[in-house]
Each structure stands twice: as structure tokens, then as C-alpha cells.
Coordinates of C-alpha atoms and ligand atoms in Angstrom, one line a residue:
X15 CA -11.6 24.9 3.7
X16 CA -8.2 26.8 3.7
X17 CA -6.8 27.9 0.3
X18 CA -3.8 25.8 1.2
X19 CA -4.8 22.4 2.5
X20 CA -3.7 22.1 6.1
X21 CA -2.5 18.5 6.9
X22 CA -2.1 16.6 10.1
X23 CA -0.1 13.4 9.9
X24 CA -0.5 10.4 12.2
X25 CA 2.2 7.7 12.8
X26 CA 5.6 9.3 12.3
X27 CA 7.5 6.2 11.3
X28 CA 9.7 5.1 8.4
X29 CA 7.3 5.9 5.5
X30 CA 6.2 9.2 7.0
X31 CA 9.8 10.4 7.2
X32 CA 11.2 8.9 4.0
X33 CA 8.3 9.7 1.6
X34 CA 5.4 11.7 3.0
X35 CA 7.3 14.7 4.4
X36 CA 9.3 15.4 1.2
X37 CA 6.2 14.8 -1.0
X38 CA 4.0 17.2 1.1
X39 CA 6.8 19.8 1.1
X40 CA 7.1 19.5 -2.7
X41 CA 3.4 19.8 -3.5
X42 CA 1.9 23.2 -4.1
X43 CA -1.3 23.8 -2.1
X44 CA -0.4 21.5 0.8
X45 CA 1.0 22.4 4.2
X46 CA 1.9 20.0 7.1
X47 CA 0.8 21.7 10.3
X48 CA 0.9 18.9 12.9
X49 CA 2.1 15.4 13.6
X50 CA 0.6 12.9 16.1
X51 CA 2.8 10.1 17.2
X52 CA 3.4 8.4 20.5
X53 CA 7.2 8.4 20.5
X54 CA 8.3 10.9 17.8
X55 CA 8.3 14.6 17.1
X56 CA 8.6 16.3 13.7
X57 CA 10.7 19.4 13.4
X58 CA 9.0 22.7 12.7
X59 CA 5.4 21.6 13.2
X60 CA 3.2 21.0 16.3
X61 CA 3.5 17.6 17.8
X62 CA 0.8 15.6 19.7
X63 CA 0.8 12.1 21.3
X64 CA -2.4 11.0 19.5
X65 CA -4.9 12.0 16.9
X66 CA -7.5 13.0 19.5
X67 CA -5.3 15.7 21.0
X68 CA -4.2 16.8 17.6
X69 CA -7.8 17.3 16.3
X70 CA -8.8 19.1 19.5
X71 CA -5.9 21.5 19.4
X72 CA -5.8 22.1 15.6
X73 CA -9.4 22.8 14.4
X74 CA -7.9 24.3 11.2
X75 CA -6.7 21.0 9.9
X76 CA -8.5 20.1 6.6
X77 CA -7.1 16.6 6.1
X78 CA -5.5 13.8 8.0
X79 CA -2.7 11.5 6.6
X80 CA -2.6 8.1 8.3
X81 CA 0.8 6.5 8.2
X82 CA 0.6 4.0 11.1
X83 CA 0.4 0.2 10.6
X84 CA -3.0 -1.2 9.5
X85 CA -4.2 -2.5 12.9
X86 CA -4.8 1.0 14.6
X87 CA -5.8 2.6 11.2
X88 CA -9.6 2.3 11.5
X89 CA -10.0 4.1 14.9
X90 CA -7.8 7.0 13.7
X91 CA -9.7 7.2 10.3
X92 CA -13.0 7.1 12.1
X93 CA -12.0 9.9 14.5
X94 CA -10.8 12.0 11.6
X95 CA -13.9 11.5 9.5
X96 CA -16.2 12.2 12.5
X97 CA -14.3 15.5 12.9
X98 CA -15.2 16.3 9.3
X99 CA -11.6 15.9 7.9
X100 CA -10.6 14.5 4.6
X101 CA -8.5 11.3 5.0
X102 CA -5.5 9.9 3.2
X103 CA -4.9 6.2 4.0
X104 CA -1.4 4.6 3.6
X105 CA -1.6 1.1 2.1
X106 CA -3.1 -1.2 3.0
X107 CA -6.2 0.9 3.6
X108 CA -7.1 -1.2 6.7
X109 CA -6.6 -4.5 8.5
X110 CA -9.9 -5.8 7.2
X111 CA -12.2 -5.2 4.2
X112 CA -15.2 -4.7 6.4
X113 CA -13.6 -1.8 8.3
X114 CA -12.7 0.0 5.1
X115 CA -16.2 -0.4 3.8
X116 CA -17.4 1.2 7.0
X117 CA -15.0 4.1 6.4
X118 CA -16.3 4.5 2.8
X119 CA -19.8 4.8 4.1
X120 CA -18.8 7.3 6.8
X121 CA -16.8 9.5 4.5
X122 CA -19.8 9.7 2.2
X123 CA -22.2 10.6 5.1
X124 CA -19.7 13.3 6.3
X125 CA -19.3 14.7 2.8
X126 CA -15.5 14.4 2.9
X127 CA -12.9 12.7 0.7
X128 CA -11.4 9.3 1.5
X129 CA -8.3 8.2 -0.5
X130 CA -6.9 4.7 -0.2
X131 CA -3.4 5.2 -1.6
X132 CA -1.5 2.5 -3.5
X133 CA 1.9 4.0 -3.9
X134 CA 3.2 1.2 -6.2
X135 CA 0.5 2.1 -8.8
X136 CA 2.3 5.4 -9.2
X137 CA 5.7 3.8 -10.0
X138 CA 7.4 5.1 -13.1
X139 CA 6.5 2.4 -15.6
X140 CA 3.0 1.3 -14.4
X141 CA 0.8 3.6 -16.6
X142 CA 2.9 2.7 -19.6
X143 CA 2.6 -1.1 -18.9
X144 CA -1.2 -0.7 -18.5
X145 CA -1.5 1.1 -21.8
X146 CA 0.7 -1.6 -23.6
X147 CA -1.5 -4.4 -22.2
X148 CA -4.7 -2.8 -23.1
X149 CA -6.1 -4.8 -26.0
X150 CA -3.4 -7.5 -25.8
X151 CA -4.4 -11.1 -25.4
X152 CA -2.9 -12.1 -22.1
X153 CA -1.6 -15.7 -22.0
X154 CA -0.1 -15.8 -18.5
X155 CA 1.5 -13.6 -15.8
X156 CA 3.8 -14.1 -12.8
X157 CA 4.9 -12.2 -9.8
X158 CA 8.2 -12.6 -7.9
X159 CA 8.2 -10.3 -4.9
X160 CA 11.1 -11.3 -2.6
X161 CA 12.9 -9.1 -0.2
X162 CA 14.9 -9.4 3.0
X163 CA 12.6 -8.5 5.9
X164 CA 15.6 -7.8 8.1
X165 CA 16.8 -5.1 5.7
X166 CA 13.5 -3.4 4.9
X167 CA 11.4 -3.9 8.0
X168 CA 13.8 -4.0 11.0
X169 CA 12.0 -3.9 14.4
X170 CA 8.5 -3.7 12.8
X171 CA 6.9 -6.2 15.2
X172 CA 3.4 -5.2 14.0
X173 CA 4.0 -6.9 10.7
X174 CA 4.0 -10.3 12.4
X175 CA 0.8 -9.7 14.4
X176 CA -2.8 -10.4 13.3
X177 CA -3.7 -7.6 10.8
X178 CA 0.0 -7.0 10.0
X179 CA -0.1 -9.0 6.8
X180 CA 3.4 -10.5 7.1
X181 CA 4.9 -10.9 3.6
X182 CA 1.8 -9.4 2.1
X183 CA 2.8 -6.0 3.5
X184 CA 5.1 -5.6 0.5
X185 CA 3.3 -8.3 -1.5
X186 CA 0.1 -6.2 -1.6
X187 CA 2.1 -3.7 -3.6
X188 CA 2.6 -6.3 -6.4
X189 CA -1.1 -7.1 -6.3
X190 CA -1.9 -3.4 -6.5
X191 CA 0.1 -3.1 -9.7
X192 CA -1.3 -6.4 -11.1
X193 CA -4.9 -5.3 -10.6
X194 CA -4.1 -1.9 -12.1
X195 CA -2.4 -3.1 -15.3
X196 CA -4.5 -6.1 -16.2
X197 CA -7.7 -5.2 -18.0
X198 CA -9.7 -7.9 -16.2
X199 CA -10.4 -8.7 -12.5
X200 CA -8.2 -11.2 -10.8
X201 CA -9.3 -14.0 -8.5
X202 CA -7.5 -16.4 -6.1
X203 CA -7.6 -20.1 -6.8
X204 CA -5.4 -21.3 -4.0
X205 CA -2.6 -20.2 -1.6
X206 CA 0.1 -21.7 0.5
X207 CA 1.2 -19.6 3.4
X208 CA 4.4 -20.3 5.4
X209 CA 3.8 -19.0 8.9
X210 CA 6.7 -19.0 11.4
X211 CA 5.7 -20.9 14.5
X212 CA 6.1 -17.8 16.7
X213 CA 4.2 -15.4 14.4
X214 CA 0.6 -14.8 13.3
X215 CA 1.4 -13.7 9.7
X216 CA 3.2 -15.5 6.8
X217 CA 6.9 -15.0 6.0
X218 CA 6.3 -16.4 2.5
X219 CA 3.4 -17.2 0.3
X220 CA 2.7 -18.8 -3.1
X221 CA -0.6 -17.9 -4.8
X222 CA -2.3 -19.4 -7.8
X223 CA -4.4 -16.7 -9.3
X224 CA -6.4 -16.3 -12.5
X225 CA -8.3 -13.7 -14.4
X226 CA -12.0 -14.1 -14.9
X227 CA -11.2 -15.6 -18.3
X228 CA -8.9 -18.2 -16.6
X229 CA -5.6 -16.7 -17.6
X230 CA -3.1 -18.2 -15.2
X231 CA -1.1 -16.0 -12.8
X232 CA 1.5 -17.4 -10.4
X233 CA 2.7 -15.2 -7.5
X234 CA 5.6 -15.9 -5.1
X235 CA 6.2 -13.7 -2.1
X236 CA 9.2 -14.3 0.2
X237 CA 10.6 -12.2 3.1
X238 CA 13.7 -14.5 3.4
X239 CA 15.4 -13.3 0.3
X240 CA 19.1 -12.3 0.8
X241 CA 21.3 -11.1 -2.0
X242 CA 19.5 -9.6 -5.0
X243 CA 16.0 -8.6 -4.3
X244 CA 13.0 -9.1 -6.7
X245 CA 10.0 -6.9 -7.2
X246 CA 9.1 -8.1 -10.6
X247 CA 5.9 -8.8 -12.6
X248 CA 6.0 -10.6 -16.0
X249 CA 3.2 -10.9 -18.5
X250 CA 3.2 -13.1 -21.6
X251 CA 0.8 -11.8 -24.4
X252 CA 0.1 -12.3 -28.1
X253 CA 2.1 -9.0 -28.6
X254 CA 5.2 -10.3 -26.8
X255 CA 6.4 -10.4 -23.2
X256 CA 6.4 -7.5 -20.8
X257 CA 8.5 -7.3 -17.6
X258 CA 7.8 -4.6 -15.0
X259 CA 10.7 -4.8 -12.6
X260 CA 12.1 -2.8 -9.6
X261 CA 8.6 -2.4 -8.1
X262 CA 7.1 -1.1 -11.3
X263 CA 9.9 1.4 -12.0
X264 CA 11.4 -0.3 -15.0
X265 CA 9.8 -1.8 -18.1
X266 CA 11.1 -4.2 -20.7
X267 CA 9.2 -5.4 -23.8
X268 CA 10.6 -8.6 -25.4
X269 CA 13.8 -8.0 -23.4
X270 CA 14.3 -4.4 -24.6
X271 CA 14.4 -1.7 -21.9
X272 CA 11.8 1.0 -22.5
X273 CA 12.3 4.6 -21.4
X274 CA 9.8 5.4 -18.7
X275 CA 8.5 8.3 -16.6
X276 CA 10.4 9.8 -13.6
X277 CA 10.1 8.1 -10.2
X278 CA 7.6 10.2 -8.2
X279 CA 5.2 7.8 -6.4
X280 CA 4.4 10.0 -3.4
X281 CA 4.3 13.4 -5.2
X282 CA 1.8 11.7 -7.6
X283 CA -0.3 10.4 -4.6
X284 CA -0.4 13.8 -3.0
X285 CA -1.4 15.6 -6.3
X286 CA -4.1 13.0 -6.7
X287 CA -5.3 13.5 -3.1
X288 CA -5.4 17.3 -3.5
X289 CA -7.4 16.8 -6.7
X290 CA -9.9 14.5 -5.0
X291 CA -10.4 17.0 -2.2
X292 CA -10.9 19.9 -4.7
X293 CA -13.5 17.8 -6.6
X294 CA -15.2 16.5 -3.5
X295 CA -14.6 12.9 -4.5
X296 CA -13.2 9.8 -2.8
X297 CA -11.2 7.0 -4.3
X298 CA -11.0 3.6 -2.6
X299 CA -10.1 0.5 -4.7
X300 CA -10.2 -2.6 -2.5
X301 CA -9.1 -5.1 -5.2
X302 CA -5.5 -5.6 -3.8
X303 CA -6.8 -6.0 -0.2
X304 CA -9.5 -8.4 -1.5
X305 CA -6.9 -10.7 -3.0
X306 CA -4.9 -10.8 0.2
X307 CA -8.0 -11.5 2.2
X308 CA -9.0 -14.2 -0.2
X309 CA -5.5 -15.8 0.1
X310 CA -6.1 -15.9 3.9
X311 CA -9.6 -17.3 3.4
X312 CA -8.8 -20.1 1.0
X313 CA -5.1 -20.6 1.8
X314 CA -3.4 -23.5 3.5
X315 CA -1.1 -22.4 6.3
X316 CA 2.1 -24.4 6.8
X317 CA 4.0 -23.8 10.1
X318 CA 7.6 -23.0 9.4
X319 CA 10.8 -22.1 11.3
X320 CA 10.5 -19.5 14.0
X321 CA 11.5 -15.9 12.9
X322 CA 13.6 -13.6 15.1
X323 CA 14.4 -10.1 13.9
Ligands
LIG31 P1 6.8 2.1 11.1 O1 8.2 2.6 10.7 O2 6.7 1.0 12.1 O3 6.0 3.4 11.5 C1 4.7 3.4 11.9 C2 4.5 4.4 13.0 O4 3.1 4.3 13.4 C3 5.3 4.0 14.2 O5 6.5 4.7 14.2 C4 4.4 4.4 15.4 O6 4.8 5.7 15.8 C5 3.0 4.6 14.8 N1 2.1 3.6 15.4 C6 0.9 4.0 15.8 N2 0.2 2.9 16.4 C7 1.0 1.9 16.2 C8 0.9 0.6 16.6 N3 -0.2 0.1 17.2 N4 2.0 -0.3 16.3 C9 3.1 0.2 15.8 N5 3.3 1.5 15.4 C10 2.2 2.4 15.6 O7 6.1 1.6 9.8 P2 6.2 2.1 8.3 O8 7.2 1.3 7.6 O9 6.3 3.6 8.3 O10 4.8 1.6 7.7 C11 3.5 2.2 8.1 C12 2.5 2.0 7.1 O11 3.0 2.5 5.8 C13 2.2 0.5 6.8 O12 0.9 0.3 6.5 C14 3.1 0.1 5.6 O13 2.5 -0.9 4.8 C15 3.1 1.4 4.9 N6 4.2 1.6 4.0 C16 5.5 1.4 4.4 C17 6.5 1.5 3.5 C18 8.0 1.3 3.8 O14 8.8 1.2 3.0 N7 8.3 1.2 5.1 C19 6.3 1.9 2.2 C20 5.0 2.2 1.8 C21 4.0 2.1 2.7 P3 4.6 6.0 17.4 O15 5.1 4.9 18.2 O16 5.5 7.3 17.5 O17 3.2 6.3 17.5

């Protein structure tokens, strides 16, 4: 392995440009050497149309960062692991649970690191919320994750296809925070999924969840929210009420704003990834994906108005 970890990135879309590039540039010990994308080129690094040609032409790459939508993720991850590369998966780690389990086994056989990243877990107030909730008696929790899909996901047709998750594409971020901060596993009791008649994935969903100890959790996800957007989680406890808002970046206890860490989700993810590689470890937590899969397994789909971008 190179002293500086040489990275190849696949799927040069919105999140790769907005977050991955600056975070890689700002992390000591990492260097982006190549990008593979069918329709885009990155300035200053080698560009390839697909992962296969990138891996063939760049044998010095140590790790591959996968930023494409979930549907083509497995094939790319498989190719990278077979080539002996460490792999960083954008969220969600795959389109299905079984494919991610296959990747875990393959990474182990190949002796390389596999990292399923959950960027919202690195939001500024999440660690503090987790520490505050530890030891508290939790009475109830709720999630309101409502955003305007036309603002945040314009032209992303893959979101509406099978394996694209629909409103769970952002909603899984809420579930990643919930499963991080609550001291107990969470399960799905029931789900209602509003699926536009011209789409395969839900535009809105309401989930009834509970902890193993039956603490009730209500979750509402909606892609049709115009005006103020909501990315909020509230928890009622014997110590008082906690509100994690703005996607985990602000924290209030009993209505009083708390001072929190700086916002640095992707820099934290890259430090974590570099550390895993150094230690020869993997980290793949499937809990958020499991909850989405369970919502599809036990949910009732309701056809709703057609959606046009
Ligand atoms: P995006 O803007 O649509 O970019 C994804 C890129 O992947 C595309 O530009 C495309 O580039 C490539 N790609 C490869 N195979 C594809 C396929 N079969 N269908 C569509 N594109 C394909 O999406 P994104 O917003 O960056 O999201 C990508 C992943 O990051 C998703 O899993 C998402 O959940 C996650 N994520 C997104 C955000 C966000 O705010 N947008 C935040 C955090 C995480 P080429 O056509 O050039 O190959």
C-alpha cells in the first residue's frame, strides 16, 4: 500500500462533487488519482468511462470510493474487491441486504477494508445526542423528514426505479441517526407507502416503529414538502425532551439550544475510512437498511398521484 492512500472514485455526480472531492482534498494521507464516470470528467485527475478501465489502467489505486446510485453499486464494489482494493460505499450501502452481505464476505476473503458510510451519523450534534440519551429512560421518539424532491433531487430518475428507495433515499439518513443514538435496536411494526402510479418507489411513507422494549417511534417521510423543510428527530425521556434538528446538526434539550461540534460529515467519514484501512478493519452497519427493507416487507403500498420532475 502507498504511504498516501491513492483513491479512485466512481460515479461523478452531485454528492461526489459537493462533498467527496473537498473532503478528500482536506484529508491528510489521501489522494484522488482517478475518476470513473460515464458522462463526467474531473479536473486534474485521470478520467475513465467505467470502473473496469480505471482498475486496469491504474494498478496503484489502493481504495475505491463508490458514489453512484445503489442499483449499480454491487457490481462496482465486487469488481473493486476482486481487484484487492479497499472500498468506501456511499449510503445506502446497496440496493438489497443480501448483496451487502455478499460484499462483507468478499472483503473478508480478500483481506481488504469495506466501509458502509452513513454521513448523517457524522452530523454535528449526533454524538452529543447519543451521549445524552445513554442511560435515559426513553418514553417515545418521532421523526419528521420532509423535503422537496424537486429542489434536492432534480433529474435523479434512478430514485423512482426499483432499488432507488424513493423517499427513503433521504429517509434512511434519519434512520441511520435514530439507530445510532438510541441505546436499543429498533424494529418496524407497520408502514404505509404512498407510491406514485408512474413510479416504483414511494414519494411518502409513514412508519410505526418500536424499540425492543416497545418504546413507540413514529416516522414520517415526505418528498412533497414545499416551504420550510424538516429533518428532525425528537425523543421524550425521563430526563426531558431532546430535539435533533437540521439533519442532526442542531440540538435542543427541553427547548434550549445546545452548543455542538462543527459540521464536518464527510471529513469525518474519510478520517474514519483511512483509520479502518490502517487497522485492516471493516465497518458495515446494516441497521438503517434493514429498517427500510422491513418497511417494504411489511408495508402497505397505496397508489398516489403520478409524479413528474
Ligand atoms: P447523482 O447526482 O445522480 O450522481 C450519481 C452518478 O452516478 C451519476 O452522475 C452517474 O454518473 C453515476 N451513475 C453510474 N451508474 C448510474 C446509473 N445506473 N444510474 C444513474 N447514475 C449512475 O446522485 P447523487 O445525489 O450524487 O447520489 C449518489 C449516491 O450518493 C446515492 O446513493 C445517494 O443516496 C448518495 N448521497 C447523495 C446525497 C445528495 O445530497 N445528493 C447526499 C449523501 C449521499 P455518470 O452518468 O457520469 O456515470
